[in-house]
Every structure is written in structure tokens, then in C-alpha cells.
PDB file of N, CA, C and O in Angstrom:
ATOM      1  N   LEU A 122       2.279   1.718   9.891  1.00 95.00           N
ATOM      2  CA  LEU A 122       3.091   1.286   8.781  1.00 95.00           C
ATOM      3  C   LEU A 122       3.679  -0.092   9.058  1.00 95.00           C
ATOM      4  O   LEU A 122       3.669  -0.953   8.182  1.00 95.00           O
ATOM      5  N   GLU A 123       4.150  -0.272  10.264  1.00 96.00           N
ATOM      6  CA  GLU A 123       4.748  -1.573  10.618  1.00 96.00           C
ATOM      7  C   GLU A 123       3.731  -2.698  10.499  1.00 96.00           C
ATOM      8  O   GLU A 123       4.049  -3.781   9.988  1.00 96.00           O
ATOM      9  N   ASP A 124       2.504  -2.448  10.944  1.00 97.00           N
ATOM     10  CA  ASP A 124       1.453  -3.470  10.837  1.00 97.00           C
ATOM     11  C   ASP A 124       1.161  -3.826   9.386  1.00 97.00           C
ATOM     12  O   ASP A 124       0.897  -4.986   9.060  1.00 97.00           O
ATOM     13  N   LEU A 125       1.204  -2.828   8.519  1.00 97.00           N
ATOM     14  CA  LEU A 125       0.955  -3.072   7.099  1.00 97.00           C
ATOM     15  C   LEU A 125       2.061  -3.926   6.488  1.00 97.00           C
ATOM     16  O   LEU A 125       1.795  -4.834   5.699  1.00 97.00           O
ATOM     17  N   ILE A 126       3.293  -3.651   6.865  1.00 97.00           N
ATOM     18  CA  ILE A 126       4.422  -4.428   6.353  1.00 97.00           C
ATOM     19  C   ILE A 126       4.336  -5.872   6.832  1.00 97.00           C
ATOM     20  O   ILE A 126       4.564  -6.811   6.065  1.00 97.00           O
ATOM     21  N   VAL A 127       3.971  -6.060   8.100  1.00 97.00           N
ATOM     22  CA  VAL A 127       3.807  -7.417   8.636  1.00 97.00           C
ATOM     23  C   VAL A 127       2.694  -8.144   7.892  1.00 97.00           C
ATOM     24  O   VAL A 127       2.823  -9.318   7.542  1.00 97.00           O
ATOM     25  N   ALA A 128       1.603  -7.438   7.602  1.00 97.00           N
ATOM     26  CA  ALA A 128       0.487  -8.046   6.873  1.00 97.00           C
ATOM     27  C   ALA A 128       0.904  -8.407   5.448  1.00 97.00           C
ATOM     28  O   ALA A 128       0.536  -9.479   4.945  1.00 97.00           O
ATOM     29  N   GLU A 129       1.673  -7.543   4.807  1.00 97.00           N
ATOM     30  CA  GLU A 129       2.154  -7.839   3.456  1.00 97.00           C
ATOM     31  C   GLU A 129       3.006  -9.107   3.465  1.00 97.00           C
ATOM     32  O   GLU A 129       2.828  -9.997   2.630  1.00 97.00           O
ATOM     33  N   GLU A 130       3.911  -9.212   4.418  1.00 97.00           N
ATOM     34  CA  GLU A 130       4.762 -10.399   4.522  1.00 97.00           C
ATOM     35  C   GLU A 130       3.937 -11.649   4.801  1.00 97.00           C
ATOM     36  O   GLU A 130       4.213 -12.715   4.244  1.00 97.00           O
ATOM     37  N   ALA A 131       2.911 -11.522   5.637  1.00 97.00           N
ATOM     38  CA  ALA A 131       2.048 -12.659   5.930  1.00 97.00           C
ATOM     39  C   ALA A 131       1.343 -13.142   4.669  1.00 97.00           C
ATOM     40  O   ALA A 131       1.284 -14.346   4.406  1.00 97.00           O
ATOM     41  N   LEU A 132       0.815 -12.210   3.880  1.00 97.00           N
ATOM     42  CA  LEU A 132       0.146 -12.604   2.638  1.00 97.00           C
ATOM     43  C   LEU A 132       1.114 -13.282   1.684  1.00 97.00           C
ATOM     44  O   LEU A 132       0.770 -14.296   1.059  1.00 97.00           O
ATOM     45  N   LEU A 133       2.309 -12.733   1.561  1.00 96.00           N
ATOM     46  CA  LEU A 133       3.295 -13.319   0.664  1.00 96.00           C
ATOM     47  C   LEU A 133       3.705 -14.717   1.097  1.00 96.00           C
ATOM     48  O   LEU A 133       4.041 -15.561   0.275  1.00 96.00           O
ATOM     49  N   ASN A 134       3.660 -14.970   2.404  1.00 97.00           N
ATOM     50  CA  ASN A 134       4.021 -16.280   2.952  1.00 97.00           C
ATOM     51  C   ASN A 134       2.809 -17.176   3.171  1.00 97.00           C
ATOM     52  O   ASN A 134       2.915 -18.231   3.805  1.00 97.00           O
ATOM     53  N   GLU A 135       1.643 -16.728   2.659  1.00 95.00           N
ATOM     54  CA  GLU A 135       0.387 -17.473   2.781  1.00 95.00           C
ATOM     55  C   GLU A 135       0.040 -17.775   4.228  1.00 95.00           C
ATOM     56  O   GLU A 135      -0.429 -18.859   4.568  1.00 95.00           O
ATOM     57  N   GLU A 136       0.258 -16.791   5.101  1.00 96.00           N
ATOM     58  CA  GLU A 136      -0.051 -16.908   6.524  1.00 96.00           C
ATOM     59  C   GLU A 136      -1.299 -16.085   6.842  1.00 96.00           C
ATOM     60  O   GLU A 136      -1.735 -15.246   6.059  1.00 96.00           O
ATOM     61  N   GLN A 137      -1.843 -16.312   8.015  1.00 94.00           N
ATOM     62  CA  GLN A 137      -3.032 -15.602   8.483  1.00 94.00           C
ATOM     63  C   GLN A 137      -2.697 -14.137   8.762  1.00 94.00           C
ATOM     64  O   GLN A 137      -1.667 -13.838   9.359  1.00 94.00           O
ATOM     65  N   LEU A 138      -3.565 -13.231   8.336  1.00 95.00           N
ATOM     66  CA  LEU A 138      -3.367 -11.806   8.608  1.00 95.00           C
ATOM     67  C   LEU A 138      -3.739 -11.477  10.041  1.00 95.00           C
ATOM     68  O   LEU A 138      -4.693 -12.043  10.581  1.00 95.00           O
ATOM     69  N   THR A 139      -3.007 -10.562  10.642  1.00 92.00           N
ATOM     70  CA  THR A 139      -3.296 -10.136  12.009  1.00 92.00           C
ATOM     71  C   THR A 139      -4.129  -8.861  12.038  1.00 92.00           C
ATOM     72  O   THR A 139      -4.581  -8.445  13.094  1.00 92.00           O
ATOM     73  N   ILE A 140      -4.313  -8.245  10.866  1.00 97.00           N
ATOM     74  CA  ILE A 140      -5.180  -7.074  10.745  1.00 97.00           C
ATOM     75  C   ILE A 140      -6.168  -7.343   9.615  1.00 97.00           C
ATOM     76  O   ILE A 140      -5.933  -8.192   8.767  1.00 97.00           O
ATOM     77  N   GLU A 141      -7.259  -6.612   9.627  1.00 97.00           N
ATOM     78  CA  GLU A 141      -8.241  -6.780   8.555  1.00 97.00           C
ATOM     79  C   GLU A 141      -7.845  -5.914   7.364  1.00 97.00           C
ATOM     80  O   GLU A 141      -7.528  -4.737   7.520  1.00 97.00           O
ATOM     81  N   VAL A 142      -7.855  -6.515   6.198  1.00 97.00           N
ATOM     82  CA  VAL A 142      -7.547  -5.818   4.953  1.00 97.00           C
ATOM     83  C   VAL A 142      -8.686  -6.090   3.995  1.00 97.00           C
ATOM     84  O   VAL A 142      -9.034  -7.247   3.753  1.00 97.00           O
ATOM     85  N   GLU A 143      -9.280  -5.038   3.458  1.00 97.00           N
ATOM     86  CA  GLU A 143     -10.379  -5.216   2.518  1.00 97.00           C
ATOM     87  C   GLU A 143      -9.868  -5.765   1.198  1.00 97.00           C
ATOM     88  O   GLU A 143      -8.751  -5.480   0.785  1.00 97.00           O
ATOM     89  N   GLY A 144     -10.699  -6.570   0.559  1.00 96.00           N
ATOM     90  CA  GLY A 144     -10.375  -7.125  -0.740  1.00 96.00           C
ATOM     91  C   GLY A 144     -11.081  -8.439  -0.941  1.00 96.00           C
ATOM     92  O   GLY A 144     -11.323  -9.181   0.016  1.00 96.00           O
ATOM     93  N   ASP A 145     -11.420  -8.731  -2.185  1.00 97.00           N
ATOM     94  CA  ASP A 145     -12.148  -9.957  -2.505  1.00 97.00           C
ATOM     95  C   ASP A 145     -11.271 -11.198  -2.443  1.00 97.00           C
ATOM     96  O   ASP A 145     -11.761 -12.302  -2.241  1.00 97.00           O
ATOM     97  N   ASP A 146      -9.963 -11.017  -2.667  1.00 96.00           N
ATOM     98  CA  ASP A 146      -9.045 -12.156  -2.620  1.00 96.00           C
ATOM     99  C   ASP A 146      -7.675 -11.665  -2.174  1.00 96.00           C
ATOM    100  O   ASP A 146      -7.474 -10.467  -1.938  1.00 96.00           O
ATOM    101  N   ASP A 147      -6.740 -12.597  -2.021  1.00 96.00           N
ATOM    102  CA  ASP A 147      -5.413 -12.234  -1.524  1.00 96.00           C
ATOM    103  C   ASP A 147      -4.694 -11.257  -2.453  1.00 96.00           C
ATOM    104  O   ASP A 147      -3.959 -10.382  -1.987  1.00 96.00           O
ATOM    105  N   GLY A 148      -4.905 -11.383  -3.753  1.00 96.00           N
ATOM    106  CA  GLY A 148      -4.271 -10.476  -4.698  1.00 96.00           C
ATOM    107  C   GLY A 148      -4.736  -9.042  -4.508  1.00 96.00           C
ATOM    108  O   GLY A 148      -3.934  -8.104  -4.525  1.00 96.00           O
ATOM    109  N   GLU A 149      -6.028  -8.872  -4.324  1.00 97.00           N
ATOM    110  CA  GLU A 149      -6.572  -7.530  -4.108  1.00 97.00           C
ATOM    111  C   GLU A 149      -6.108  -6.978  -2.763  1.00 97.00           C
ATOM    112  O   GLU A 149      -5.764  -5.800  -2.647  1.00 97.00           O
ATOM    113  N   LYS A 150      -6.077  -7.831  -1.751  1.00 97.00           N
ATOM    114  CA  LYS A 150      -5.591  -7.389  -0.443  1.00 97.00           C
ATOM    115  C   LYS A 150      -4.130  -6.965  -0.528  1.00 97.00           C
ATOM    116  O   LYS A 150      -3.734  -5.947   0.052  1.00 97.00           O
ATOM    117  N   LEU A 151      -3.330  -7.724  -1.258  1.00 97.00           N
ATOM    118  CA  LEU A 151      -1.921  -7.394  -1.410  1.00 97.00           C
ATOM    119  C   LEU A 151      -1.767  -6.057  -2.138  1.00 97.00           C
ATOM    120  O   LEU A 151      -0.939  -5.217  -1.754  1.00 97.00           O
ATOM    121  N   THR A 152      -2.572  -5.837  -3.153  1.00 96.00           N
ATOM    122  CA  THR A 152      -2.552  -4.559  -3.867  1.00 96.00           C
ATOM    123  C   THR A 152      -2.850  -3.405  -2.924  1.00 96.00           C
ATOM    124  O   THR A 152      -2.178  -2.369  -2.946  1.00 96.00           O
ATOM    125  N   HIS A 153      -3.840  -3.566  -2.078  1.00 97.00           N
ATOM    126  CA  HIS A 153      -4.202  -2.516  -1.122  1.00 97.00           C
ATOM    127  C   HIS A 153      -3.069  -2.276  -0.124  1.00 97.00           C
ATOM    128  O   HIS A 153      -2.768  -1.122   0.213  1.00 97.00           O
ATOM    129  N   LEU A 154      -2.459  -3.349   0.334  1.00 98.00           N
ATOM    130  CA  LEU A 154      -1.358  -3.206   1.282  1.00 98.00           C
ATOM    131  C   LEU A 154      -0.165  -2.497   0.652  1.00 98.00           C
ATOM    132  O   LEU A 154       0.435  -1.606   1.267  1.00 98.00           O
ATOM    133  N   ILE A 155       0.187  -2.885  -0.557  1.00 97.00           N
ATOM    134  CA  ILE A 155       1.318  -2.254  -1.245  1.00 97.00           C
ATOM    135  C   ILE A 155       1.055  -0.759  -1.418  1.00 97.00           C
ATOM    136  O   ILE A 155       1.945   0.068  -1.190  1.00 97.00           O
ATOM    137  N   ALA A 156      -0.148  -0.416  -1.813  1.00 98.00           N
ATOM    138  CA  ALA A 156      -0.497   0.997  -1.990  1.00 98.00           C
ATOM    139  C   ALA A 156      -0.400   1.750  -0.667  1.00 98.00           C
ATOM    140  O   ALA A 156       0.183   2.837  -0.601  1.00 98.00           O
ATOM    141  N   ALA A 157      -0.965   1.188   0.380  1.00 98.00           N
ATOM    142  CA  ALA A 157      -0.942   1.854   1.685  1.00 98.00           C
ATOM    143  C   ALA A 157       0.483   2.023   2.202  1.00 98.00           C
ATOM    144  O   ALA A 157       0.839   3.083   2.730  1.00 98.00           O
ATOM    145  N   ILE A 158       1.305   1.002   2.037  1.00 98.00           N
ATOM    146  CA  ILE A 158       2.701   1.083   2.476  1.00 98.00           C
ATOM    147  C   ILE A 158       3.433   2.164   1.697  1.00 98.00           C
ATOM    148  O   ILE A 158       4.162   2.982   2.264  1.00 98.00           O
ATOM    149  N   TRP A 159       3.247   2.198   0.387  1.00 98.00           N
ATOM    150  CA  TRP A 159       3.929   3.190  -0.451  1.00 98.00           C
ATOM    151  C   TRP A 159       3.523   4.599  -0.037  1.00 98.00           C
ATOM    152  O   TRP A 159       4.364   5.480   0.138  1.00 98.00           O
ATOM    153  N   ILE A 160       2.209   4.801   0.130  1.00 98.00           N
ATOM    154  CA  ILE A 160       1.692   6.134   0.473  1.00 98.00           C
ATOM    155  C   ILE A 160       2.170   6.569   1.852  1.00 98.00           C
ATOM    156  O   ILE A 160       2.661   7.691   2.026  1.00 98.00           O
ATOM    157  N   LEU A 161       2.051   5.710   2.845  1.00 98.00           N
ATOM    158  CA  LEU A 161       2.482   6.084   4.194  1.00 98.00           C
ATOM    159  C   LEU A 161       3.987   6.308   4.263  1.00 98.00           C
ATOM    160  O   LEU A 161       4.445   7.232   4.952  1.00 98.00           O
ATOM    161  N   SER A 162       4.740   5.509   3.563  1.00 97.00           N
ATOM    162  CA  SER A 162       6.190   5.695   3.530  1.00 97.00           C
ATOM    163  C   SER A 162       6.540   7.044   2.921  1.00 97.00           C
ATOM    164  O   SER A 162       7.413   7.761   3.406  1.00 97.00           O
ATOM    165  N   ARG A 163       5.861   7.375   1.861  1.00 97.00           N
ATOM    166  CA  ARG A 163       6.083   8.656   1.189  1.00 97.00           C
ATOM    167  C   ARG A 163       5.716   9.812   2.115  1.00 97.00           C
ATOM    168  O   ARG A 163       6.426  10.829   2.175  1.00 97.00           O
ATOM    169  N   MET A 164       4.620   9.681   2.824  1.00 98.00           N
ATOM    170  CA  MET A 164       4.197  10.728   3.747  1.00 98.00           C
ATOM    171  C   MET A 164       5.244  10.943   4.839  1.00 98.00           C
ATOM    172  O   MET A 164       5.555  12.088   5.176  1.00 98.00           O
ATOM    173  N   GLN A 165       5.781   9.857   5.356  1.00 97.00           N
ATOM    174  CA  GLN A 165       6.767   9.956   6.429  1.00 97.00           C
ATOM    175  C   GLN A 165       8.123  10.426   5.914  1.00 97.00           C
ATOM    176  O   GLN A 165       8.752  11.301   6.506  1.00 97.00           O
ATOM    177  N   SER A 166       8.580   9.866   4.818  1.00 97.00           N
ATOM    178  CA  SER A 166       9.915  10.169   4.308  1.00 97.00           C
ATOM    179  C   SER A 166      10.030  11.588   3.753  1.00 97.00           C
ATOM    180  O   SER A 166      11.069  12.227   3.891  1.00 97.00           O
ATOM    181  N   PHE A 167       8.974  12.052   3.103  1.00 97.00           N
ATOM    182  CA  PHE A 167       9.035  13.346   2.433  1.00 97.00           C
ATOM    183  C   PHE A 167       8.102  14.379   3.063  1.00 97.00           C
ATOM    184  O   PHE A 167       7.912  15.465   2.511  1.00 97.00           O
ATOM    185  N   ASN A 168       7.516  14.026   4.200  1.00 97.00           N
ATOM    186  CA  ASN A 168       6.608  14.920   4.916  1.00 97.00           C
ATOM    187  C   ASN A 168       5.507  15.445   3.993  1.00 97.00           C
ATOM    188  O   ASN A 168       5.174  16.621   4.003  1.00 97.00           O
ATOM    189  N   GLU A 169       4.979  14.535   3.162  1.00 97.00           N
ATOM    190  CA  GLU A 169       3.918  14.903   2.234  1.00 97.00           C
ATOM    191  C   GLU A 169       2.553  14.709   2.883  1.00 97.00           C
ATOM    192  O   GLU A 169       2.379  13.842   3.738  1.00 97.00           O
ATOM    193  N   GLU A 170       1.598  15.492   2.434  1.00 98.00           N
ATOM    194  CA  GLU A 170       0.217  15.287   2.856  1.00 98.00           C
ATOM    195  C   GLU A 170      -0.319  14.051   2.144  1.00 98.00           C
ATOM    196  O   GLU A 170       0.185  13.651   1.095  1.00 98.00           O
ATOM    197  N   PHE A 171      -1.375  13.468   2.713  1.00 98.00           N
ATOM    198  CA  PHE A 171      -1.960  12.258   2.150  1.00 98.00           C
ATOM    199  C   PHE A 171      -2.314  12.426   0.681  1.00 98.00           C
ATOM    200  O   PHE A 171      -1.961  11.597  -0.158  1.00 98.00           O
ATOM    201  N   LYS A 172      -3.010  13.507   0.352  1.00 98.00           N
ATOM    202  CA  LYS A 172      -3.478  13.668  -1.029  1.00 98.00           C
ATOM    203  C   LYS A 172      -2.314  13.796  -2.012  1.00 98.00           C
ATOM    204  O   LYS A 172      -2.408  13.335  -3.148  1.00 98.00           O
ATOM    205  N   VAL A 173      -1.204  14.375  -1.596  1.00 98.00           N
ATOM    206  CA  VAL A 173      -0.035  14.492  -2.467  1.00 98.00           C
ATOM    207  C   VAL A 173       0.589  13.111  -2.682  1.00 98.00           C
ATOM    208  O   VAL A 173       0.924  12.724  -3.803  1.00 98.00           O
ATOM    209  N   ALA A 174       0.727  12.352  -1.597  1.00 98.00           N
ATOM    210  CA  ALA A 174       1.295  11.003  -1.693  1.00 98.00           C
ATOM    211  C   ALA A 174       0.376  10.096  -2.511  1.00 98.00           C
ATOM    212  O   ALA A 174       0.853   9.293  -3.319  1.00 98.00           O
ATOM    213  N   LEU A 175      -0.910  10.219  -2.335  1.00 98.00           N
ATOM    214  CA  LEU A 175      -1.872   9.427  -3.106  1.00 98.00           C
ATOM    215  C   LEU A 175      -1.755   9.744  -4.590  1.00 98.00           C
ATOM    216  O   LEU A 175      -1.742   8.839  -5.426  1.00 98.00           O
ATOM    217  N   ARG A 176      -1.642  11.025  -4.922  1.00 98.00           N
ATOM    218  CA  ARG A 176      -1.466  11.400  -6.330  1.00 98.00           C
ATOM    219  C   ARG A 176      -0.193  10.794  -6.897  1.00 98.00           C
ATOM    220  O   ARG A 176      -0.163  10.333  -8.041  1.00 98.00           O
ATOM    221  N   GLY A 177       0.873  10.783  -6.100  1.00 97.00           N
ATOM    222  CA  GLY A 177       2.125  10.188  -6.542  1.00 97.00           C
ATOM    223  C   GLY A 177       1.969   8.708  -6.828  1.00 97.00           C
ATOM    224  O   GLY A 177       2.496   8.194  -7.818  1.00 97.00           O
ATOM    225  N   TYR A 178       1.239   8.018  -5.969  1.00 97.00           N
ATOM    226  CA  TYR A 178       1.015   6.585  -6.171  1.00 97.00           C
ATOM    227  C   TYR A 178       0.171   6.331  -7.414  1.00 97.00           C
ATOM    228  O   TYR A 178       0.495   5.471  -8.231  1.00 97.00           O
ATOM    229  N   THR A 179      -0.898   7.086  -7.565  1.00 97.00           N
ATOM    230  CA  THR A 179      -1.762   6.861  -8.729  1.00 97.00           C
ATOM    231  C   THR A 179      -1.022   7.190 -10.018  1.00 97.00           C
ATOM    232  O   THR A 179      -1.253   6.544 -11.044  1.00 97.00           O
ATOM    233  N   GLN A 180      -0.114   8.160  -9.975  1.00 97.00           N
ATOM    234  CA  GLN A 180       0.694   8.463 -11.150  1.00 97.00           C
ATOM    235  C   GLN A 180       1.586   7.275 -11.502  1.00 97.00           C
ATOM    236  O   GLN A 180       1.724   6.916 -12.667  1.00 97.00           O
ATOM    237  N   LYS A 181       2.188   6.636 -10.492  1.00 95.00           N
ATOM    238  CA  LYS A 181       3.018   5.453 -10.724  1.00 95.00           C
ATOM    239  C   LYS A 181       2.190   4.331 -11.341  1.00 95.00           C
ATOM    240  O   LYS A 181       2.652   3.637 -12.237  1.00 95.00           O
ATOM    241  N   VAL A 182       0.985   4.154 -10.876  1.00 94.00           N
ATOM    242  CA  VAL A 182       0.113   3.103 -11.415  1.00 94.00           C
ATOM    243  C   VAL A 182      -0.215   3.408 -12.872  1.00 94.00           C
ATOM    244  O   VAL A 182      -0.125   2.522 -13.738  1.00 94.00           O
ATOM    245  N   ARG A 183      -0.581   4.651 -13.161  1.00 96.00           N
ATOM    246  CA  ARG A 183      -0.899   5.026 -14.556  1.00 96.00           C
ATOM    247  C   ARG A 183       0.292   4.794 -15.477  1.00 96.00           C
ATOM    248  O   ARG A 183       0.136   4.290 -16.581  1.00 96.00           O
ATOM    249  N   GLU A 184       1.484   5.141 -15.015  1.00 95.00           N
ATOM    250  CA  GLU A 184       2.683   4.945 -15.827  1.00 95.00           C
ATOM    251  C   GLU A 184       2.946   3.462 -16.072  1.00 95.00           C
ATOM    252  O   GLU A 184       3.412   3.082 -17.136  1.00 95.00           O
ATOM    253  N   SER A 185       2.644   2.627 -15.078  1.00 94.00           N
ATOM    254  CA  SER A 185       2.935   1.210 -15.222  1.00 94.00           C
ATOM    255  C   SER A 185       1.992   0.493 -16.181  1.00 94.00           C
ATOM    256  O   SER A 185       2.332  -0.551 -16.716  1.00 94.00           O
ATOM    257  N   ILE A 186       0.824   1.062 -16.416  1.00 94.00           N
ATOM    258  CA  ILE A 186      -0.145   0.395 -17.298  1.00 94.00           C
ATOM    259  C   ILE A 186      -0.196   1.014 -18.694  1.00 94.00           C
ATOM    260  O   ILE A 186      -0.984   0.595 -19.520  1.00 94.00           O
ATOM    261  N   THR A 187       0.649   1.999 -18.948  1.00 89.00           N
ATOM    262  CA  THR A 187       0.656   2.602 -20.286  1.00 89.00           C
ATOM    263  C   THR A 187       1.835   2.096 -21.090  1.00 89.00           C
ATOM    264  O   THR A 187       2.731   1.502 -20.643  1.00 89.00           O
TER     265      THR A 187
END
């Protein structure tokens, strides 16, 4: 989780990433990082399984685009 947060900050500051993040451009990479941070944080904070946290994230995304 800490590595993901550092990578997110690096992207926001237009710095070199220290970990590999998939994505065609910085925007897509940032989207992936935000999702991973949200899901892992949820798993740790609420002791949720991955699939439950993932469903929670996808629900937030669906709500934001409707």
C-alpha cells in the first residue's frame, strides 16, 4: 500500500515511478493506482476480502458516472 501511495504522489508531481504500473498513459496509470489504493485500504481498514472491496470500488465508479 505504501508503495502505491508513493507512486501516486510521484505521478501527481510528474516524477519517475519507482514501481511498474500498467497503463497506456499517466492518466490510466493514476486511475489504476487510485483503484488499488482504495481497494487495499478498504481491505485493511474493514478486514474485507478482495472481491468485496473490489465490488465496493466498482459500485463507487458506477455511481460517479450516472
